CSV table of C-alpha atoms in Angstrom, one decimal:
chain,number,residue,atom,x,y,z
A,1002,MET,CA,-32.4,79.9,112.1
A,1003,LYS,CA,-30.0,78.7,114.6
A,1004,VAL,CA,-29.8,75.4,112.8
A,1005,PHE,CA,-29.2,77.2,109.5
A,1006,LYS,CA,-26.5,79.3,111.0
A,1007,ALA,CA,-24.8,76.3,112.4
A,1008,GLY,CA,-25.0,74.5,109.1
A,1009,ALA,CA,-23.6,77.6,107.3
A,1010,ALA,CA,-20.8,77.9,109.8
A,1011,ALA,CA,-19.9,74.2,109.3
A,1012,ALA,CA,-20.0,74.7,105.5
A,1013,VAL,CA,-17.7,77.7,105.7
A,1014,ALA,CA,-15.3,75.8,108.0
A,1015,ALA,CA,-15.2,72.9,105.6
A,1016,VAL,CA,-14.5,75.2,102.7
A,1017,LEU,CA,-11.7,76.9,104.7
A,1018,ALA,CA,-10.2,73.6,105.6
A,1019,LEU,CA,-10.2,72.4,102.0
A,1020,THR,CA,-8.7,75.7,100.9
A,1021,ALA,CA,-6.0,75.4,103.6
A,1022,THR,CA,-5.3,71.8,102.5
A,1023,ALA,CA,-5.1,72.9,98.8
A,1024,CYS,CA,-2.8,75.8,99.7
A,1025,GLY,CA,-0.6,73.4,101.8
A,1026,GLY,CA,-0.4,71.0,98.8
A,1027,SER,CA,0.6,73.8,96.4
A,1028,SER,CA,3.2,75.1,98.8
A,1029,ASP,CA,4.7,71.7,99.2
A,1030,LYS,CA,4.8,71.1,95.5
A,1031,ALA,CA,6.3,74.6,94.8
A,1032,SER,CA,8.9,73.9,97.4
A,1033,SER,CA,9.9,70.5,95.9
A,1034,ASP,CA,9.9,72.1,92.4
A,1035,GLY,CA,12.1,74.9,93.4
A,1036,GLY,CA,9.4,77.5,94.1
A,1037,ALA,CA,10.0,80.6,96.2
A,1038,SER,CA,7.6,79.6,98.9
A,1039,GLY,CA,10.3,79.3,101.6
A,1040,GLY,CA,10.8,75.5,101.1
A,1041,ALA,CA,13.8,73.8,99.6
A,1042,LYS,CA,14.8,74.9,96.1
A,1043,ASN,CA,16.0,72.8,93.2
A,1044,LYS,CA,19.7,72.6,93.2
A,1045,ILE,CA,22.4,71.7,90.7
A,1046,VAL,CA,25.4,69.8,92.0
A,1047,ILE,CA,28.7,70.8,90.3
A,1048,GLY,CA,32.1,69.1,90.8
A,1049,ILE,CA,35.0,71.4,91.2
A,1050,LYS,CA,38.5,71.3,92.8
A,1051,PHE,CA,38.7,72.4,96.4
A,1052,ASP,CA,42.5,72.9,96.6
A,1053,GLN,CA,43.5,74.9,93.5
A,1054,PRO,CA,44.0,78.6,94.1
A,1055,GLY,CA,42.9,80.8,91.2
A,1056,LEU,CA,40.8,77.9,89.8
A,1057,GLY,CA,38.8,76.1,92.4
A,1058,LEU,CA,39.4,76.7,96.1
A,1059,LYS,CA,37.3,76.2,99.2
A,1060,THR,CA,38.3,78.9,101.7
A,1061,PRO,CA,38.4,78.4,105.4
A,1062,ASP,CA,35.1,80.2,105.8
A,1063,GLY,CA,33.4,77.8,103.4
A,1064,LYS,CA,33.3,80.0,100.3
A,1065,PHE,CA,34.4,79.0,96.8
A,1066,THR,CA,36.7,81.1,94.6
A,1067,GLY,CA,38.5,80.7,91.3
A,1068,PHE,CA,38.1,80.8,87.5
A,1069,ASP,CA,36.4,77.4,87.4
A,1070,VAL,CA,34.0,78.5,90.1
A,1071,ASP,CA,33.2,81.7,88.1
A,1072,VAL,CA,32.6,79.6,84.9
A,1073,ALA,CA,30.4,77.1,86.8
A,1074,THR,CA,28.4,79.9,88.4
A,1075,TYR,CA,27.8,81.6,85.0
A,1076,VAL,CA,26.8,78.4,83.3
A,1077,ALA,CA,24.5,77.4,86.1
A,1078,LYS,CA,22.8,80.8,85.9
A,1079,GLU,CA,22.2,80.3,82.1
A,1080,LEU,CA,20.7,76.9,83.0
A,1081,GLY,CA,18.3,78.6,85.4
A,1082,TYR,CA,20.1,78.3,88.8
A,1083,GLN,CA,21.0,81.1,91.0
A,1084,PRO,CA,24.2,81.0,93.1
A,1085,ASP,CA,22.3,79.8,96.2
A,1086,GLN,CA,21.0,76.9,94.2
A,1087,ILE,CA,24.5,75.6,93.4
A,1088,GLU,CA,26.0,72.8,95.5
A,1089,PHE,CA,29.7,72.5,94.9
A,1090,LYS,CA,31.1,69.0,95.4
A,1091,GLN,CA,34.8,68.1,95.6
A,1092,ALA,CA,36.0,66.4,92.4
A,1093,VAL,CA,39.5,65.0,92.7
A,1094,SER,CA,41.1,64.1,89.5
A,1095,ALA,CA,40.8,60.3,89.8
A,1096,GLU,CA,37.0,60.5,90.6
A,1097,ARG,CA,35.7,62.9,88.0
A,1098,GLU,CA,34.4,60.2,85.7
A,1099,ASN,CA,32.8,58.2,88.5
A,1100,LEU,CA,31.0,61.3,89.9
A,1101,LEU,CA,29.4,61.9,86.5
A,1102,ALA,CA,28.6,58.2,85.8
A,1103,ASN,CA,27.0,57.7,89.2
A,1104,GLY,CA,24.9,60.9,88.9
A,1105,ASP,CA,26.6,62.5,92.0
A,1106,VAL,CA,27.2,65.7,90.0
A,1107,LYS,CA,25.5,67.2,87.0
A,1108,LEU,CA,28.6,68.9,85.7
A,1109,VAL,CA,32.4,68.8,86.4
A,1110,VAL,CA,34.2,72.1,86.1
A,1111,ALA,CA,37.6,71.1,87.5
A,1112,THR,CA,40.6,71.7,85.2
A,1113,TYR,CA,39.2,68.8,83.2
A,1114,THR,CA,41.3,68.3,80.1
A,1115,ILE,CA,39.4,67.0,77.1
A,1116,ASN,CA,41.0,63.8,75.6
A,1117,ASP,CA,39.9,60.7,73.8
A,1118,LYS,CA,40.4,58.4,76.7
A,1119,ARG,CA,38.0,60.4,78.9
A,1120,LYS,CA,35.6,61.0,76.0
A,1121,ALA,CA,35.1,57.2,76.0
A,1122,LYS,CA,33.5,57.5,79.4
A,1123,VAL,CA,32.0,61.0,79.6
A,1124,ASP,CA,31.0,63.9,77.3
A,1125,PHE,CA,32.3,67.4,77.3
A,1126,ALA,CA,31.1,70.9,76.6
A,1127,GLY,CA,33.7,73.5,75.5
A,1128,PRO,CA,36.6,73.8,75.8
A,1129,TYR,CA,36.4,77.0,77.8
A,1130,PHE,CA,40.1,77.5,78.6
A,1131,LEU,CA,43.5,76.4,77.1
A,1132,ALA,CA,46.4,75.8,79.5
A,1133,HIS,CA,49.8,74.2,78.9
A,1134,GLN,CA,51.7,71.8,81.0
A,1135,ASP,CA,54.6,73.2,82.9
A,1136,LEU,CA,56.9,72.5,85.8
A,1137,LEU,CA,57.0,74.3,89.2
A,1138,VAL,CA,60.3,74.1,91.0
A,1139,ARG,CA,61.9,75.8,94.0
A,1140,ALA,CA,62.9,79.4,93.4
A,1141,ASP,CA,66.6,78.8,93.9
A,1142,ASP,CA,66.7,75.6,91.8
A,1143,THR,CA,68.7,76.1,88.5
A,1144,SER,CA,69.1,72.4,87.7
A,1145,ILE,CA,65.8,72.0,85.9
A,1146,THR,CA,65.3,74.1,82.7
A,1147,LYS,CA,63.7,71.5,80.4
A,1148,ALA,CA,61.7,68.3,80.8
A,1149,GLU,CA,64.6,66.0,80.2
A,1150,ASP,CA,66.3,67.4,83.4
A,1151,LEU,CA,63.7,65.5,85.4
A,1152,ASN,CA,65.5,62.2,84.6
A,1153,LYS,CA,66.7,60.7,87.9
A,1154,LYS,CA,64.8,63.4,89.8
A,1155,LYS,CA,61.7,63.2,91.9
A,1156,LEU,CA,58.6,64.4,90.1
A,1157,CYS,CA,55.2,64.9,91.8
A,1158,SER,CA,51.7,65.1,90.4
A,1159,VAL,CA,48.2,63.9,91.3
A,1160,THR,CA,46.6,60.5,90.8
A,1161,GLY,CA,44.5,60.6,87.6
A,1162,SER,CA,46.3,63.6,86.1
A,1163,THR,CA,47.5,63.4,82.5
A,1164,SER,CA,50.5,65.6,83.2
A,1165,ALA,CA,52.7,63.1,85.1
A,1166,GLN,CA,52.1,60.3,82.6
A,1167,ASN,CA,53.0,62.7,79.7
A,1168,VAL,CA,56.4,63.4,81.3
A,1169,LYS,CA,57.0,59.8,82.3
A,1170,THR,CA,56.2,58.2,78.9
A,1171,LYS,CA,57.3,60.9,76.5
A,1172,LEU,CA,59.7,63.4,78.1
A,1173,ALA,CA,61.7,62.0,81.0
A,1174,PRO,CA,61.1,58.2,81.4
A,1175,GLU,CA,63.7,57.9,84.2
A,1176,ALA,CA,61.9,60.4,86.4
A,1177,ASP,CA,61.0,59.1,89.8
A,1178,LEU,CA,57.2,59.7,89.8
A,1179,LEU,CA,55.3,60.3,93.0
A,1180,GLU,CA,51.5,60.6,92.7
A,1181,GLN,CA,49.5,62.2,95.5
A,1182,GLY,CA,45.8,62.8,96.1
A,1183,GLY,CA,46.0,66.5,95.6
A,1184,TYR,CA,48.4,69.2,94.5
A,1185,SER,CA,48.7,70.7,98.0
A,1186,GLU,CA,50.6,67.5,99.1
A,1187,CYS,CA,52.9,67.9,96.1
A,1188,LEU,CA,53.5,71.5,97.0
A,1189,THR,CA,54.4,70.6,100.6
A,1190,GLY,CA,56.8,67.9,99.3
A,1191,LEU,CA,58.4,70.5,97.0
A,1192,GLU,CA,58.9,73.0,99.8
A,1193,ASN,CA,60.3,70.3,102.0
A,1194,LYS,CA,62.7,69.1,99.3
A,1195,LYS,CA,61.1,65.6,99.2
A,1196,VAL,CA,60.4,66.1,95.5
A,1197,ASP,CA,62.2,68.2,92.9
A,1198,ALA,CA,59.4,69.4,90.8
A,1199,LEU,CA,55.6,69.5,90.5
A,1200,THR,CA,54.0,69.1,87.1
A,1201,THR,CA,50.6,70.1,85.9
A,1202,ASP,CA,48.9,72.9,83.9
A,1203,ASN,CA,50.6,76.3,84.1
A,1204,SER,CA,47.3,77.8,85.2
A,1205,ILE,CA,47.2,75.6,88.3
A,1206,LEU,CA,50.9,76.2,89.1
A,1207,ALA,CA,50.5,79.9,88.7
A,1208,GLY,CA,47.7,79.9,91.2
A,1209,TYR,CA,49.8,78.2,93.8
A,1210,ALA,CA,52.9,80.3,93.2
A,1211,ALA,CA,50.8,83.5,93.6
A,1212,GLN,CA,49.4,82.6,97.0
A,1213,GLU,CA,50.6,85.1,99.6
A,1214,ASN,CA,52.3,82.4,101.7
A,1215,ASN,CA,54.1,81.0,98.7
A,1216,LYS,CA,55.5,84.2,97.2
A,1217,GLY,CA,59.2,83.9,96.5
A,1218,LYS,CA,59.3,80.2,97.2
A,1219,PHE,CA,58.6,78.7,93.8
A,1220,LYS,CA,58.9,79.5,90.1
A,1221,LEU,CA,57.5,78.2,86.9
A,1222,VAL,CA,60.1,76.8,84.5
A,1223,GLY,CA,58.1,78.3,81.6
A,1224,LEU,CA,57.7,75.2,79.4
A,1225,ASN,CA,54.7,74.4,77.1
A,1226,LEU,CA,54.9,70.6,77.4
A,1227,SER,CA,51.4,70.0,76.1
A,1228,ASN,CA,48.1,71.6,75.3
A,1229,GLU,CA,45.4,71.2,77.9
A,1230,PRO,CA,41.9,72.3,76.7
A,1231,TYR,CA,39.6,72.4,79.7
A,1232,GLY,CA,36.1,71.1,79.1
A,1233,ILE,CA,33.0,70.9,81.3
A,1234,GLY,CA,32.3,67.2,81.9
A,1235,LEU,CA,28.8,65.8,81.7
A,1236,LYS,CA,27.2,62.4,81.7
A,1237,LYS,CA,27.6,60.4,78.5
A,1238,GLY,CA,24.8,60.9,76.0
A,1239,ASP,CA,23.3,64.1,77.4
A,1240,THR,CA,23.4,66.0,74.2
A,1241,GLU,CA,20.7,68.5,75.3
A,1242,LEU,CA,22.7,69.6,78.3
A,1243,GLN,CA,25.9,69.7,76.2
A,1244,THR,CA,24.2,72.1,73.7
A,1245,LYS,CA,22.9,74.4,76.5
A,1246,VAL,CA,26.3,74.5,78.3
A,1247,ASN,CA,28.1,75.3,75.0
A,1248,ALA,CA,25.6,78.1,74.4
A,1249,ALA,CA,26.3,79.4,77.9
A,1250,LEU,CA,30.1,79.4,77.4
A,1251,LYS,CA,29.8,81.2,74.1
A,1252,LYS,CA,27.6,83.9,75.8
A,1253,MET,CA,30.2,84.2,78.6
A,1254,VAL,CA,32.9,85.0,76.1
A,1255,ALA,CA,30.7,87.3,74.0
A,1256,ASP,CA,29.5,89.5,76.9
A,1257,GLY,CA,33.0,90.0,78.4
A,1258,SER,CA,32.4,87.9,81.5
A,1259,TRP,CA,35.0,85.3,80.5
A,1260,GLN,CA,37.8,87.9,80.2
A,1261,LYS,CA,36.7,89.5,83.4
A,1262,ALA,CA,37.0,86.2,85.2
A,1263,VAL,CA,40.4,85.5,83.7
A,1264,ASP,CA,41.7,88.9,84.8
A,1265,ALA,CA,40.3,88.6,88.3
A,1266,ASN,CA,41.7,85.1,89.0
A,1267,PHE,CA,45.0,85.0,87.0
A,1268,GLY,CA,46.0,88.6,86.9
A,1269,PRO,CA,47.6,88.6,90.4
A,1270,ALA,CA,49.9,85.7,89.3
A,1271,ASN,CA,51.3,87.6,86.3
A,1272,TYR,CA,50.0,84.7,84.2
A,1273,LYS,CA,49.1,85.5,80.6
A,1274,ALA,CA,46.3,83.2,79.6
A,1275,GLU,CA,45.5,82.2,76.1
A,1276,PRO,CA,42.5,83.7,74.3
A,1277,ALA,CA,39.2,81.9,74.8
A,1278,PRO,CA,39.3,78.8,72.6
A,1279,GLN,CA,36.7,77.8,70.0
A,1280,ILE,CA,34.0,75.4,71.1
A,1281,THR,CA,34.8,72.0,69.5
A,1282,GLU,CA,32.7,69.5,71.5
A,1283,GLY,CA,29.2,68.6,70.3
A,1284,SER,CA,29.6,70.5,67.1
């Protein structure tokens, strides 16, 4: 009997060991597949701007705010990702195509204007917003009321932006163009009178002008120098993802979340946004 008991005990121990191993294997797999077993979850990496108030801003405490952030979060949820599964990666204008092509990000939601030159390298979903190019000048400057007034003046924008080239080639060819890595540098130059104007989309400019520490310092000239349809960038050829993102954007408009995000992010700047544009990409 003692031998039998010992054998039974050994058998039970072996079964328990196998069970534990099996459970451990399942737990590991669930973790790697994004299961809720306490391990690492699947994540989606999305490129946004880190320095654009009202659109894409990384705050000092490490949080992210803005309209693009709200759109990205909504779309990610429709793709099956909760907010804690989103990793936001900085996407400066000049690097957006590279981030997508190299697989560093799955989506780019970063005031990314849809145009033919970019569509040769990446695909878009959307558009999800329509902005217009404008100028930001110092509040006391009355010398710039139209684009042509920029001739012989110092104009700032960011490297890779379509806005500066639009002014330089079509509107004010004699403008002295300074390209910076981010809009924050342009804004500092504008405040310090090293440049005379900052040009980009009116949505971006409104966000900067509405910041608490900038109130009263700057003003928008109020020009519609171009149409800027913002799209969500994705890797070339991923039509399945494009279809899913378009569906998410349509749902965001239909259920009122789009307008709620517009009001929350642009309302304080007294900026009147265009209605939600029709989806054109992938259709």
